[in-house]
XYZ file of C-alpha atoms in Angstrom:
676
model
C 89.467 112.367 120.528
C 92.899 113.378 121.871
C 94.084 114.102 118.338
C 90.958 116.166 117.595
C 91.460 118.181 120.778
C 95.141 118.766 119.969
C 94.369 120.026 116.480
C 91.519 122.164 117.800
C 93.896 123.872 120.245
C 96.521 124.348 117.529
C 93.891 125.786 115.197
C 92.679 128.280 117.795
C 96.229 129.383 118.631
C 97.211 129.905 114.987
C 93.884 131.619 114.205
C 94.345 134.071 117.103
C 97.929 134.689 115.949
C 96.625 135.425 112.497
C 93.961 137.805 113.800
C 96.691 139.798 115.496
C 97.870 140.869 112.025
C 94.598 142.550 111.009
C 94.700 145.266 108.375
C 92.788 148.317 109.656
C 90.843 148.992 106.462
C 89.804 145.409 105.633
C 89.119 143.500 108.840
C 91.073 140.559 107.416
C 94.402 139.366 108.782
C 97.661 139.592 106.891
C 98.683 135.978 107.544
C 96.575 132.928 108.360
C 98.646 129.896 109.484
C 95.393 128.271 110.578
C 94.784 127.390 106.894
C 97.733 124.962 106.982
C 96.651 123.576 110.375
C 93.161 122.811 109.034
C 94.587 120.871 106.047
C 96.979 118.933 108.281
C 94.078 118.252 110.646
C 91.794 116.556 108.126
C 94.637 114.682 106.342
C 96.016 113.319 109.612
C 92.506 112.083 110.458
C 91.813 110.743 106.946
C 89.500 107.744 106.974
C 88.831 107.935 110.706
C 85.422 107.947 112.364
C 83.556 111.213 112.956
C 85.425 112.950 110.118
C 82.494 115.366 109.645
C 83.153 116.629 113.163
C 86.547 117.929 111.984
C 84.995 120.215 109.367
C 82.263 121.365 111.762
C 84.841 122.266 114.406
C 86.901 124.227 111.856
C 83.842 126.316 111.018
C 82.795 126.837 114.654
C 86.293 127.661 115.912
C 86.831 130.158 113.084
C 83.569 131.925 113.940
C 84.421 132.023 117.664
C 87.944 133.400 117.090
C 86.752 136.079 114.656
C 83.976 137.198 117.021
C 86.331 137.147 120.015
C 88.859 139.352 118.199
C 86.379 142.035 117.190
C 85.007 140.747 113.916
C 81.390 141.241 112.891
C 78.908 138.391 112.936
C 78.606 138.329 109.139
C 82.387 138.331 108.747
C 82.719 135.580 111.354
C 80.095 133.340 109.689
C 81.373 133.954 106.163
C 84.956 133.387 107.350
C 83.963 130.126 109.059
C 82.175 128.883 105.943
C 85.093 129.916 103.728
C 87.619 128.147 105.966
C 85.522 124.977 105.905
C 85.024 125.019 102.130
C 88.724 125.721 101.658
C 89.654 122.690 103.785
C 87.156 120.420 102.011
C 88.457 121.392 98.558
C 92.120 121.006 99.567
C 91.449 117.605 101.105
C 89.476 116.490 98.039
C 92.257 117.418 95.608
C 94.895 115.711 97.763
C 92.694 112.607 98.032
C 92.337 112.520 94.256
C 95.888 113.346 93.165
C 98.057 112.309 96.148
C 96.550 108.985 97.218
C 99.716 107.899 99.013
C 99.834 111.124 101.073
C 96.161 110.644 101.969
C 96.522 106.912 102.656
C 99.539 107.460 104.934
C 97.622 110.259 106.730
C 100.159 112.952 106.046
C 103.431 112.206 104.306
C 105.774 114.444 102.333
C 105.099 114.519 98.567
C 107.899 112.496 96.988
C 107.307 112.540 93.259
C 106.908 115.345 90.773
C 103.299 114.332 90.226
C 102.475 114.413 93.951
C 104.104 117.828 94.349
C 102.112 119.413 91.537
C 98.872 117.944 92.864
C 99.721 119.342 96.302
C 100.342 122.784 94.777
C 97.027 122.463 92.918
C 95.273 121.673 96.215
C 96.914 124.677 97.924
C 95.621 126.979 95.172
C 92.215 125.364 94.583
C 91.022 125.535 98.197
C 91.550 129.310 98.730
C 90.403 130.080 95.166
C 87.071 128.260 95.504
C 86.357 129.598 98.996
C 87.404 133.259 98.409
C 83.994 134.498 97.091
C 82.408 133.692 100.471
C 84.374 136.575 102.048
C 82.451 139.091 99.979
C 79.128 138.161 101.603
C 79.389 141.113 104.023
C 80.219 143.565 101.212
C 77.351 142.374 99.046
C 74.844 142.427 101.923
C 75.806 145.985 102.847
C 75.574 147.168 99.269
C 79.285 147.843 98.836
C 81.123 146.938 95.654
C 83.075 143.732 95.210
C 86.460 144.154 96.903
C 89.101 142.332 94.874
C 91.808 143.283 97.332
C 90.260 141.134 100.051
C 89.832 138.206 97.660
C 93.454 138.469 96.535
C 94.687 138.773 100.093
C 92.675 135.690 101.163
C 94.036 133.780 98.181
C 97.656 134.838 98.670
C 97.964 134.417 102.413
C 96.217 131.016 102.541
C 98.138 129.590 99.582
C 101.385 130.702 101.198
C 100.336 129.185 104.523
C 99.465 125.808 102.990
C 102.513 125.676 100.715
C 104.989 126.704 103.400
C 103.674 125.035 106.547
C 102.011 121.790 105.374
C 105.262 120.246 104.026
C 106.895 121.066 107.364
C 104.028 119.301 109.108
C 104.340 116.326 106.744
C 108.064 116.125 107.501
C 107.400 116.099 111.240
C 104.785 113.363 110.712
C 107.319 111.270 108.745
C 109.862 111.681 111.532
C 107.311 110.636 114.188
C 106.350 107.548 112.140
C 110.008 106.581 111.818
C 110.523 106.911 115.558
C 107.441 104.803 116.330
C 108.598 102.149 113.877
C 112.015 102.072 115.512
C 113.704 103.542 112.448
C 115.469 106.462 114.079
C 117.190 108.712 111.532
C 120.951 108.558 111.992
C 122.008 110.864 109.174
C 120.854 113.786 107.104
C 120.231 111.399 104.217
C 117.748 109.412 106.320
C 115.826 112.651 106.829
C 115.580 113.155 103.075
C 118.325 115.830 103.101
C 120.751 113.958 100.815
C 121.666 116.703 98.337
C 125.052 117.808 97.078
C 125.099 121.119 98.978
C 127.077 121.278 102.198
C 125.137 122.070 105.404
C 127.145 125.304 105.657
C 125.601 126.358 102.365
C 122.164 125.511 103.770
C 122.708 127.794 106.745
C 124.100 130.522 104.522
C 121.128 130.378 102.174
C 118.681 130.113 105.052
C 120.022 133.380 106.519
C 121.178 135.110 103.343
C 117.984 134.969 101.299
C 115.655 136.521 103.961
C 118.392 139.087 104.665
C 118.626 140.027 100.977
C 114.867 140.411 100.817
C 114.919 142.548 103.961
C 117.604 144.838 102.507
C 115.945 144.944 99.087
C 112.506 145.831 100.443
C 114.010 148.503 102.714
C 116.249 150.164 100.162
C 114.149 149.886 96.985
C 110.603 151.026 96.410
C 109.646 149.904 92.860
C 108.071 146.486 92.470
C 109.930 145.714 89.206
C 113.178 145.265 91.110
C 111.859 142.279 93.098
C 111.739 139.909 90.134
C 115.552 139.530 89.839
C 115.342 138.144 93.361
C 113.590 135.085 91.895
C 117.111 133.914 91.068
C 117.483 133.302 94.811
C 114.483 130.966 94.669
C 116.163 129.089 91.801
C 119.387 128.832 93.793
C 117.540 127.563 96.857
C 115.494 125.049 94.875
C 118.592 123.585 93.253
C 120.828 123.454 96.326
C 118.608 123.040 99.391
C 116.675 120.025 100.654
C 112.955 120.433 100.194
C 112.246 120.813 103.918
C 114.865 123.578 104.178
C 113.246 125.236 101.156
C 109.959 125.264 103.101
C 111.601 126.736 106.185
C 113.259 129.406 104.058
C 109.883 130.117 102.472
C 108.410 130.787 105.906
C 111.210 133.227 106.754
C 110.914 134.997 103.389
C 107.150 135.264 103.879
C 107.581 136.873 107.300
C 110.112 139.405 105.977
C 108.128 140.373 102.884
C 104.699 140.533 104.547
C 105.890 142.417 107.637
C 107.778 145.028 105.609
C 104.902 145.393 103.141
C 102.357 145.772 105.948
C 104.509 148.594 107.355
C 104.466 150.363 104.040
C 107.993 149.485 103.035
C 109.207 147.724 99.893
C 108.436 147.606 96.197
C 104.704 146.901 96.626
C 104.057 150.181 98.459
C 102.694 151.914 95.342
C 100.440 149.048 94.154
C 97.253 150.362 95.827
C 95.748 150.442 99.277
C 97.269 148.529 102.181
C 95.170 145.426 101.559
C 96.185 145.264 97.899
C 99.831 145.774 98.793
C 99.819 142.836 101.220
C 97.862 140.726 98.730
C 100.448 141.447 96.012
C 103.260 140.609 98.441
C 101.563 137.326 99.345
C 101.122 136.382 95.668
C 104.780 137.176 95.071
C 105.704 134.856 97.939
C 103.544 132.145 96.313
C 105.606 132.570 93.143
C 108.871 132.319 95.104
C 107.793 129.183 96.949
C 106.372 127.444 93.844
C 109.582 128.079 91.857
C 111.781 126.798 94.668
C 109.524 123.779 95.272
C 109.331 122.868 91.588
C 113.110 123.028 91.154
C 113.666 121.033 94.335
C 111.176 118.396 93.167
C 112.851 118.122 89.761
C 116.238 117.821 91.416
C 114.995 115.186 93.855
C 113.349 113.221 91.033
C 116.554 113.341 89.014
C 118.690 112.276 91.962
C 116.204 109.544 92.844
C 116.399 108.285 89.276
C 120.202 108.334 89.425
C 120.149 106.395 92.708
C 117.656 103.896 91.337
C 119.737 103.451 88.203
C 122.848 102.930 90.317
C 120.974 100.424 92.467
C 119.600 98.690 89.374
C 123.074 98.570 87.878
C 124.488 97.095 91.065
C 121.675 94.538 91.191
C 122.180 93.698 87.525
C 125.914 93.227 88.024
C 125.244 91.100 91.093
C 122.673 89.022 89.223
C 125.009 88.683 86.241
C 127.799 87.498 88.522
C 125.445 85.065 90.225
C 124.162 83.870 86.854
C 127.708 83.355 85.589
C 128.629 81.435 88.732
C 125.563 79.210 88.460
C 126.076 78.592 84.749
C 129.733 77.684 85.260
C 129.067 75.322 88.160
C 126.169 73.270 86.771
C 127.086 69.929 85.248
C 125.030 70.382 82.079
C 126.490 72.375 79.226
C 124.817 75.696 78.399
C 125.349 77.698 75.221
C 123.521 80.810 74.033
C 124.055 81.915 70.421
C 122.891 84.808 68.295
C 121.026 84.275 64.999
C 124.376 84.439 63.132
C 125.750 81.628 65.280
C 128.155 83.735 67.336
C 128.352 82.797 70.996
C 126.812 84.941 73.714
C 127.366 82.571 76.636
C 128.975 79.146 76.848
C 129.858 77.553 80.172
C 132.768 75.291 81.012
C 130.704 72.112 80.807
C 129.728 72.999 77.224
C 133.373 73.716 76.382
C 134.366 70.285 77.656
C 131.628 68.559 75.672
C 132.164 70.444 72.408
C 135.959 70.863 72.367
C 137.368 68.221 74.685
C 138.304 68.079 78.376
C 141.727 69.732 77.950
C 140.546 72.778 75.972
C 140.933 76.154 77.695
C 138.444 79.001 77.327
C 140.963 80.967 75.249
C 141.147 78.137 72.722
C 137.391 77.832 72.151
C 136.053 79.566 69.024
C 133.478 82.309 69.115
C 131.669 81.006 66.026
C 131.132 77.458 64.697
C 131.304 75.661 68.031
C 129.441 72.707 66.424
C 132.367 71.699 64.229
C 132.744 68.339 65.999
C 129.034 67.555 66.164
C 127.433 64.932 63.908
C 123.885 63.687 63.448
C 122.948 60.158 64.631
C 123.997 58.752 61.228
C 127.436 60.327 61.569
C 126.901 63.098 59.002
C 128.290 66.569 59.619
C 125.731 69.273 60.353
C 125.243 71.424 57.277
C 124.785 75.152 57.793
C 126.242 74.952 61.292
C 123.663 75.738 63.979
C 120.967 76.804 61.506
C 120.320 73.275 60.294
C 120.082 72.095 63.883
C 117.417 74.663 64.809
C 115.608 75.274 61.525
C 112.424 73.729 62.924
C 112.707 75.361 66.343
C 109.226 76.620 67.373
C 108.555 80.148 68.566
C 107.514 78.684 71.902
C 108.629 75.432 73.423
C 111.757 73.403 72.858
C 113.168 70.702 70.646
C 115.205 67.817 71.998
C 117.572 65.867 69.799
C 120.449 63.485 70.366
C 123.665 64.138 68.447
C 127.124 62.629 68.337
C 130.134 64.641 69.539
C 133.743 63.561 69.037
C 136.174 66.450 69.604
C 139.941 66.000 69.630
C 141.249 64.628 72.909
C 138.250 62.383 73.545
C 138.940 58.676 73.232
C 135.430 57.805 72.137
C 132.358 59.362 70.631
C 129.850 60.843 73.045
C 126.067 60.892 72.775
C 124.837 64.350 73.779
C 121.249 65.530 74.180
C 120.687 69.049 72.801
C 117.623 70.823 74.261
C 117.144 74.083 72.336
C 114.767 76.969 73.077
C 114.389 80.398 71.501
C 115.154 83.389 73.673
C 111.991 85.391 74.440
C 111.464 88.644 72.536
C 112.932 91.208 72.195
C 116.113 89.134 72.559
C 117.189 87.106 69.551
C 119.029 83.856 69.745
C 118.854 80.297 70.986
C 119.738 78.826 74.365
C 120.769 75.176 74.330
C 121.317 72.793 77.225
C 123.792 69.982 76.484
C 123.724 66.759 78.480
C 126.067 63.817 78.055
C 123.882 60.686 77.957
C 126.547 58.254 76.770
C 126.506 56.279 80.019
C 122.702 56.193 80.046
C 122.670 54.859 76.486
C 125.113 52.145 77.498
C 122.893 51.195 80.452
C 119.824 51.134 78.216
C 121.606 48.942 75.689
C 122.516 46.490 78.424
C 118.935 46.593 79.731
C 117.616 46.019 76.203
C 119.895 43.002 75.863
C 118.575 41.609 79.133
C 114.978 42.243 78.086
C 115.560 40.670 74.686
C 116.967 37.632 76.455
C 113.655 37.206 78.298
C 111.689 36.903 75.062
C 111.277 33.472 73.436
C 114.230 32.675 71.164
C 112.265 30.427 68.872
C 108.700 29.370 68.237
C 107.464 25.985 69.573
C 106.689 23.166 67.149
C 102.924 22.774 66.950
C 101.855 20.496 64.093
C 99.522 22.311 61.724
C 100.307 25.786 63.095
C 102.751 28.562 62.318
C 103.711 30.980 65.156
C 105.670 34.285 64.949
C 106.088 37.489 66.994
C 107.963 40.787 66.943
C 108.766 43.355 69.659
C 109.888 46.899 68.744
C 110.490 49.106 71.839
C 109.873 52.874 71.645
C 113.196 53.347 73.460
C 115.898 50.854 74.258
C 113.566 49.005 76.630
C 109.805 48.859 76.884
C 106.812 47.587 78.810
C 105.499 45.082 76.223
C 106.352 41.416 76.139
C 105.115 38.222 74.564
C 105.593 34.596 75.582
C 104.602 31.106 74.499
C 105.106 27.467 75.313
C 103.716 24.260 73.884
C 101.955 21.532 75.878
C 100.175 18.368 74.956
C 97.503 19.022 72.343
C 98.320 22.711 71.841
C 100.101 25.927 72.687
C 99.707 28.745 75.287
C 100.448 32.252 74.038
C 100.611 35.494 76.027
C 100.921 39.187 75.107
C 100.985 41.808 77.848
C 101.433 45.587 77.888
C 102.473 47.529 81.009
C 101.179 51.089 81.122
C 104.028 53.434 80.211
C 107.443 52.857 78.720
C 111.079 52.951 79.677
C 112.934 51.236 82.493
C 110.079 51.203 85.009
C 107.669 49.597 82.556
C 110.351 47.065 81.556
C 110.843 45.998 85.190
C 107.092 45.478 85.669
C 106.930 43.583 82.372
C 109.701 41.228 83.520
C 107.908 40.707 86.838
C 104.626 39.915 85.073
C 106.344 37.397 82.771
C 108.066 35.660 85.705
C 104.821 35.309 87.682
C 102.899 34.007 84.686
C 105.642 31.475 84.036
C 105.712 30.449 87.693
C 101.959 29.785 87.815
C 101.523 28.508 84.262
C 102.494 25.266 82.516
C 99.078 23.848 81.760
C 96.005 24.539 79.686
C 94.411 26.784 82.309
C 94.653 30.414 81.155
C 92.642 31.972 83.996
C 94.424 30.981 87.202
C 97.928 32.161 86.150
C 96.554 35.657 85.501
C 94.805 35.666 88.880
C 97.962 34.565 90.699
C 100.155 37.044 88.799
C 97.791 39.873 89.684
C 97.868 38.911 93.343
C 101.630 38.754 93.350
C 101.958 42.188 91.714
C 99.107 43.965 93.509
C 101.334 45.898 95.897
C 103.834 46.953 93.227
C 101.102 48.040 90.838
C 99.328 49.986 93.570
C 102.513 51.802 94.669
C 103.470 52.775 91.113
C 99.918 53.567 89.998
C 100.394 51.244 87.014
C 98.334 48.471 85.452
C 98.900 45.705 82.925
C 96.682 44.697 80.014
C 97.093 41.083 78.991
C 95.841 38.529 76.464
C 96.446 34.870 77.309
C 95.048 31.923 75.377
C 95.328 28.190 74.946
C 94.838 26.863 71.414
C 93.829 23.202 71.169
C 95.768 22.093 68.108
C 93.616 19.218 66.851
C 90.336 21.167 66.885
C 91.444 24.817 66.687
C 89.445 25.588 69.830
C 90.713 28.751 71.564
C 90.209 29.423 75.282
C 91.338 32.943 76.186
C 91.262 35.636 78.861
C 91.490 39.260 77.747
C 92.357 41.514 80.747
C 91.535 44.950 79.390
C 93.584 44.455 76.197
C 90.946 44.212 73.462
C 93.383 44.241 70.528
C 93.138 40.682 69.253
C 91.193 39.181 66.376
C 90.699 36.055 64.312
C 91.471 36.770 60.665
C 89.462 34.208 58.709
C 90.743 32.536 55.564
C 87.955 34.147 53.527
C 89.144 37.733 54.342
C 86.825 38.529 57.265
C 87.883 39.383 60.819
C 86.320 38.704 64.217
C 87.471 40.891 67.055
C 87.927 39.142 70.402
C 86.298 41.379 72.970
C 87.863 42.056 76.346
C 86.266 40.047 79.152
C 87.959 41.604 82.204
C 89.721 44.625 83.648
C 93.508 45.138 83.395
C 95.681 43.570 86.066
C 96.022 45.917 89.027
C 92.697 47.713 88.601
C 90.435 45.348 90.565
C 92.557 42.537 92.104
C 89.519 40.685 93.464
C 87.681 40.505 90.137
C 86.440 37.077 89.079
C 87.943 36.084 85.727
C 86.599 33.555 83.261
C 87.725 32.191 79.907
C 85.989 32.946 76.626
C 85.838 30.629 73.596
C 86.730 31.030 69.919
C 87.830 28.727 67.123
C 90.467 28.794 64.401
C 89.449 27.163 61.172
C 92.118 25.971 58.717
C 93.718 29.048 57.114
C 92.642 31.388 59.957
C 95.096 33.622 61.842
C 94.958 34.591 65.521
C 96.514 38.094 65.634
C 97.304 40.022 68.845
C 98.926 43.484 68.909
C 99.807 46.039 71.582
C 98.320 49.537 71.816
C 101.492 50.963 70.261
C 100.324 49.483 66.950
C 96.870 50.974 67.427
C 98.316 54.448 68.113
C 100.681 54.262 65.142
C 97.966 53.408 62.603
C 95.484 56.077 63.714
C 94.233 55.273 67.202
C 90.690 54.021 66.533
C 89.069 50.603 66.254
C 88.057 51.477 62.683
C 91.730 51.926 61.796
C 92.398 48.523 63.325
C 89.590 46.979 61.262
C 91.111 48.476 58.105
C 94.461 46.902 59.041
C 92.859 43.497 59.555
C 91.112 43.701 56.215
C 94.299 44.400 54.261
C 96.515 41.767 55.910
C 97.246 38.610 53.852
C 96.029 35.224 55.090
C 97.831 32.905 52.694
C 101.350 33.689 53.910
C 103.376 32.440 56.896
C 102.749 34.005 60.309
C 106.105 35.817 60.158
C 104.983 37.657 57.003
C 101.736 38.672 58.686
C 103.731 40.071 61.634
C 106.094 41.916 59.301
C 103.159 43.444 57.406
C 101.740 44.822 60.683
C 105.111 46.269 61.721
C 105.614 47.916 58.318
C 102.163 49.494 58.480
C 102.814 50.800 62.022
C 106.262 52.116 61.056
C 104.615 54.344 58.449
C 102.928 56.261 61.280
C 104.287 57.907 64.423
C 105.723 55.339 66.809
C 105.374 56.847 70.278
C 104.946 53.584 72.164
C 106.298 50.045 72.143
C 105.092 47.779 69.324
C 104.362 44.091 69.890
C 102.774 41.796 67.315
C 101.998 38.094 67.726
C 100.406 35.876 65.071
C 99.344 32.188 65.161
C 98.240 30.786 61.791
C 96.473 27.446 61.340
C 97.568 25.756 58.150
C 94.879 25.403 55.459
C 95.432 21.623 55.372
C 95.523 21.211 59.149
C 92.151 19.496 59.170
C 93.487 16.564 57.115
C 96.377 15.788 59.496
C 96.033 13.191 62.271
C 95.700 14.517 65.813
C 98.923 15.045 67.720
C 99.810 12.375 70.195
């Protein structure tokens, strides 16, 4: 309510001041600063409660002031309605076109768009409301008085254009003070233009003085239009707030002299028309100066933003260069023709040797010392390397690099990605994985040493297996050992691949060995699962396993299938019986009760167990597995059966470890005496 009361007092004061400039023959004042106060009032209170009270008070206060200063009742009511309509229209246009000014409850227009919408609001409000002033003339039977309409339009437009920006500037300054951002320079006040403050003062005094001399000495209105050059000068050289202040001074000079019958507009018509013409001329002066100032400010803002953007870009480029040069991985960016855009020091060391300086590295053909895994030189330079590079995503390939100065060949991973449009080229990250390959080779040797080196001698049976890791090490393993009257065979598959899966596979094998040794195939799996429960739970892994005991004299098979489900008996007559899983994988339900299932191998039958890598490579479905079983030979040694499975899997995509184990009962096994 304090703000409403303050604006109400300001409105009354400015309205009374305006009524002191009444023209004798029209009853309407020469100037009306209350028009600007009303617009500032409603914008400052934008979005607040009781906003309708603001418009009602504007109407009531206008009526009271007009009546108190000698106006008729009809003139007072029509003037109050016109002032209210004018304020509503101005506020509506500003709300529509200058949302930021409205949202901030009074802030200086900053962009060209905001300025033109503000000018549109200053013109639209008086234009729409001006017909209401003719109510008294029409009711009394007099003719329409265009002079009054033009005077209303000119004086109110001038008031809004000249005084509202000054009010907005004061509001900005108050907000800065409240926020603790006290302006310490002219630039912080928005007065950062090339003109010197002395020139501001000179223009501020000179232009009104020139108008005063011109209107006193010259009487024809044509001679005022060359003075528009002063508006151009002011708009180009002065800050926008100084332009507004100068506009106020020019308005006072022109209107006062015109009202006294002096100046070029003295022969335009009656006194009202003369003042109206003077006011419209002032509108032209202010609009020209404002437009030029806005264009200049927009241009200078763009220049500052470009300078800031350039500084940020240079800073980012320097930061990018520092980061690229300090990372351990090599980075190279090339154009479609192969010429280098960026290549960091790590890439130089990998591609050209550790002692090569940046000046010695070539701009083109930096892959001269790169070979494919078979040792062949890359044909077509970088194009052959990236000919299958997708539009989105990356390709990863391992290549051999042996530049001069390096004692040995290096294995380098190239990860290549296309630059996003509109840029053209390829960015490649180079990583030396020679040491990792050496570690993996040593790990593969250790893992290979854990596999059985030879098959046990089981009379009447032929046993063979093969392990093909997806990498250097894997999570599959097989094992076997012979006991009295038969053989125990195991195939297990740890979820995943790589070093972690290999460690879990070795742990599983050790536990099974520790708890095995007899015909029982159930208890070793139970004990191994108990021993690994914590490790499997922490890693979120599980192990599928197939473990069986084959009684050699009878061919009876006792087995436990822990979630594996990829074993079958291939009969000598070409059929196949799949051995169904009879338990969950190890690590899924440690307390599950496990039991053994029964099967039998007749003479000539083959017990075949594979890992899921084989299943994935041949198609991924049980039907694909059935097709594989149907086409495998039965009348060949177990090693040939294993090799046939591996060859079939190698024809597909090998994304996982492959393990194949086959136990074949000889066709004449039934005629041999039982083993002792």
